[in-house]
C-alpha positions as CSV (number, residue, x, y, z in Angstrom):
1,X,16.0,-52.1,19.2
2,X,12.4,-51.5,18.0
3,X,12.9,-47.7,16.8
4,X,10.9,-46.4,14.2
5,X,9.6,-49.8,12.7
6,X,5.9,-49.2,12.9
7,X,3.8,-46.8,10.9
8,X,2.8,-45.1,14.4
9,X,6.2,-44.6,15.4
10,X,7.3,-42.5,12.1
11,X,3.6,-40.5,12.4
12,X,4.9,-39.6,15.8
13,X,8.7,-39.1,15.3
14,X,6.9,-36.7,12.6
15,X,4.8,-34.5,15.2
16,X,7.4,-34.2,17.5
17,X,9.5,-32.9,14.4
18,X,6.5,-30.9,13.7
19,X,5.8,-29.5,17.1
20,X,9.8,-29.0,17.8
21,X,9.9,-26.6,14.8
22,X,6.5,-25.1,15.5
23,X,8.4,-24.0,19.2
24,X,11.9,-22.8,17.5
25,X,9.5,-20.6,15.2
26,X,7.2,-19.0,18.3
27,X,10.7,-18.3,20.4
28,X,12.7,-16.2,17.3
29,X,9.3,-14.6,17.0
30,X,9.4,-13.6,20.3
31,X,12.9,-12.7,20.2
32,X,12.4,-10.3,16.9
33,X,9.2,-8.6,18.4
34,X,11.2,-7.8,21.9
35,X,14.5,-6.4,18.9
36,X,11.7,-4.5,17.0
37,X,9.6,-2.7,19.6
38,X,11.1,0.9,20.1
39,X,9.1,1.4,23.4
40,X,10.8,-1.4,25.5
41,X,14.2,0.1,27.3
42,X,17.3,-1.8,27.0
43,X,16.3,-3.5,30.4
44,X,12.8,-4.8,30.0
45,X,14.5,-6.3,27.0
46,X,17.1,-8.4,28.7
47,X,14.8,-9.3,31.4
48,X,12.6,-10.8,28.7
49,X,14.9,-12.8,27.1
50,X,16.6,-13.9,30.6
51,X,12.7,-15.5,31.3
52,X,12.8,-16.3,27.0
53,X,16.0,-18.6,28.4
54,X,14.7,-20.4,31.7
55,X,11.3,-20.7,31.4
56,X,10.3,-20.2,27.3
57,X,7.2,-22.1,27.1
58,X,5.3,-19.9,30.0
59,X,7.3,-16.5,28.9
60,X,6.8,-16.9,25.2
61,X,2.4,-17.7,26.2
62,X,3.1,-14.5,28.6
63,X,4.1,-12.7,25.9
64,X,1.5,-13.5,23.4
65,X,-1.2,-12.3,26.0
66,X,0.7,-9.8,27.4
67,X,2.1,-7.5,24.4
68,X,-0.2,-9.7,21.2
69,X,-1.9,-6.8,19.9
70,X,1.0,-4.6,19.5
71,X,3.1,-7.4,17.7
72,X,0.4,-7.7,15.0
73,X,0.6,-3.7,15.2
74,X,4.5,-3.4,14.3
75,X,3.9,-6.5,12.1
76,X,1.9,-4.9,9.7
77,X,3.8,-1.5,9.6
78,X,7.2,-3.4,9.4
79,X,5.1,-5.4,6.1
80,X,4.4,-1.9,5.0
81,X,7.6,-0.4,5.4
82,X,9.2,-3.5,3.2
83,X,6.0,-2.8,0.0
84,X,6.9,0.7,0.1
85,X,10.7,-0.2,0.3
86,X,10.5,-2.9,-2.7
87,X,8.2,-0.8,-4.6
88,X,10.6,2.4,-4.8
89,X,13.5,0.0,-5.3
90,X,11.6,-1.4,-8.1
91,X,10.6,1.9,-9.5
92,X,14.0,3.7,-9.2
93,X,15.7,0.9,-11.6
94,X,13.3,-0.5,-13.9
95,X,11.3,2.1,-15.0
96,X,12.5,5.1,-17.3
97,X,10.6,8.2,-17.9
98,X,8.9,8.0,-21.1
99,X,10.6,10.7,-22.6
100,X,14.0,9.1,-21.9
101,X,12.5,5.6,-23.7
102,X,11.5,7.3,-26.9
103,X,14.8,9.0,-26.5
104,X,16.7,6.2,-26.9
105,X,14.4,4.8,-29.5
106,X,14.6,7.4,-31.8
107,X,18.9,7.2,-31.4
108,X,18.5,3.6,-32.2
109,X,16.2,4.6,-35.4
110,X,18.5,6.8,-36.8
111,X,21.3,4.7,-36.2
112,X,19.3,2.0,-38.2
113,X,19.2,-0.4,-36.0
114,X,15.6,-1.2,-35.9
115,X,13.0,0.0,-38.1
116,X,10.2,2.5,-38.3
117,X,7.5,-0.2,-37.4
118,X,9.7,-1.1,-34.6
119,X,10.5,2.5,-33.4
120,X,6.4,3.5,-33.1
121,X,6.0,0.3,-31.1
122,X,8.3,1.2,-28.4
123,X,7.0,4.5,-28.8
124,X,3.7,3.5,-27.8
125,X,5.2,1.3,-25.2
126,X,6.6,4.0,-23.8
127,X,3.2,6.5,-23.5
128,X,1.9,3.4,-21.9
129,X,-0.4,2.3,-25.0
130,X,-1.5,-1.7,-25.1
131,X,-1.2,-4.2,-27.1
């Protein structure tokens, strides 16, 4: 058998590959949008994915042109939910108030662990001075 010993055949195997992956990506797009969007009832839902199943080239174009401007819509506020999200989660465990960090710095100076240099460098640190 002749499979896959000319440079043609491997550029193709490759776009099918290509194109293959490029379809599983549009149909769980499809299938998240339907999941996400709060306005659809429970049966509009199923009777999308039923067409998603049988016909998924000619629903998922449907689809597109049918409901494209409010998937970019609950895109973007689902992006913006996840910023605001990571940023409070961010916020809530790495930062201290500075009060709290010269707090701590001062403990560590009179304990003599580090010095008096050392102590007015976190210190500025901490009102947000730069280096």
């Amino acid at each position: 058998m002749n499979f896959l010993q000319g440079v043609w055949d491997w550029f193709w195997l490759l776009f099918w590959i290509f194109a293959y992956m490029t379809y599983l990506f549009v149909l769980f797009y499809v299938i998240f949008d339907i999941f996400r969007d709060r306005s659809l009832n429970g049966w509009l839902k199923a009777l999308w994915l039923i067409f998603l199943v049988f016909v998924p080239f000619i629903t998922a174009l449907v689809y597109f042109i049918a409901r494209g401007k409010g998937m970019a819509e609950r895109s973007a506020r689902k992006q913006v939910e996840y910023q605001e999200y990571s940023d409070a989660d961010i916020r809530s465990v790495s930062f201290a108030s500075p009060s709290d960090e010269i707090t701590k710095a001062q403990s560590l100076r009179d304990q003599g662990v580090i010095t008096e240099g050392e102590f007015e460098a976190l210190k500025a640190k901490a009102l947000g001075a730069k280096y």
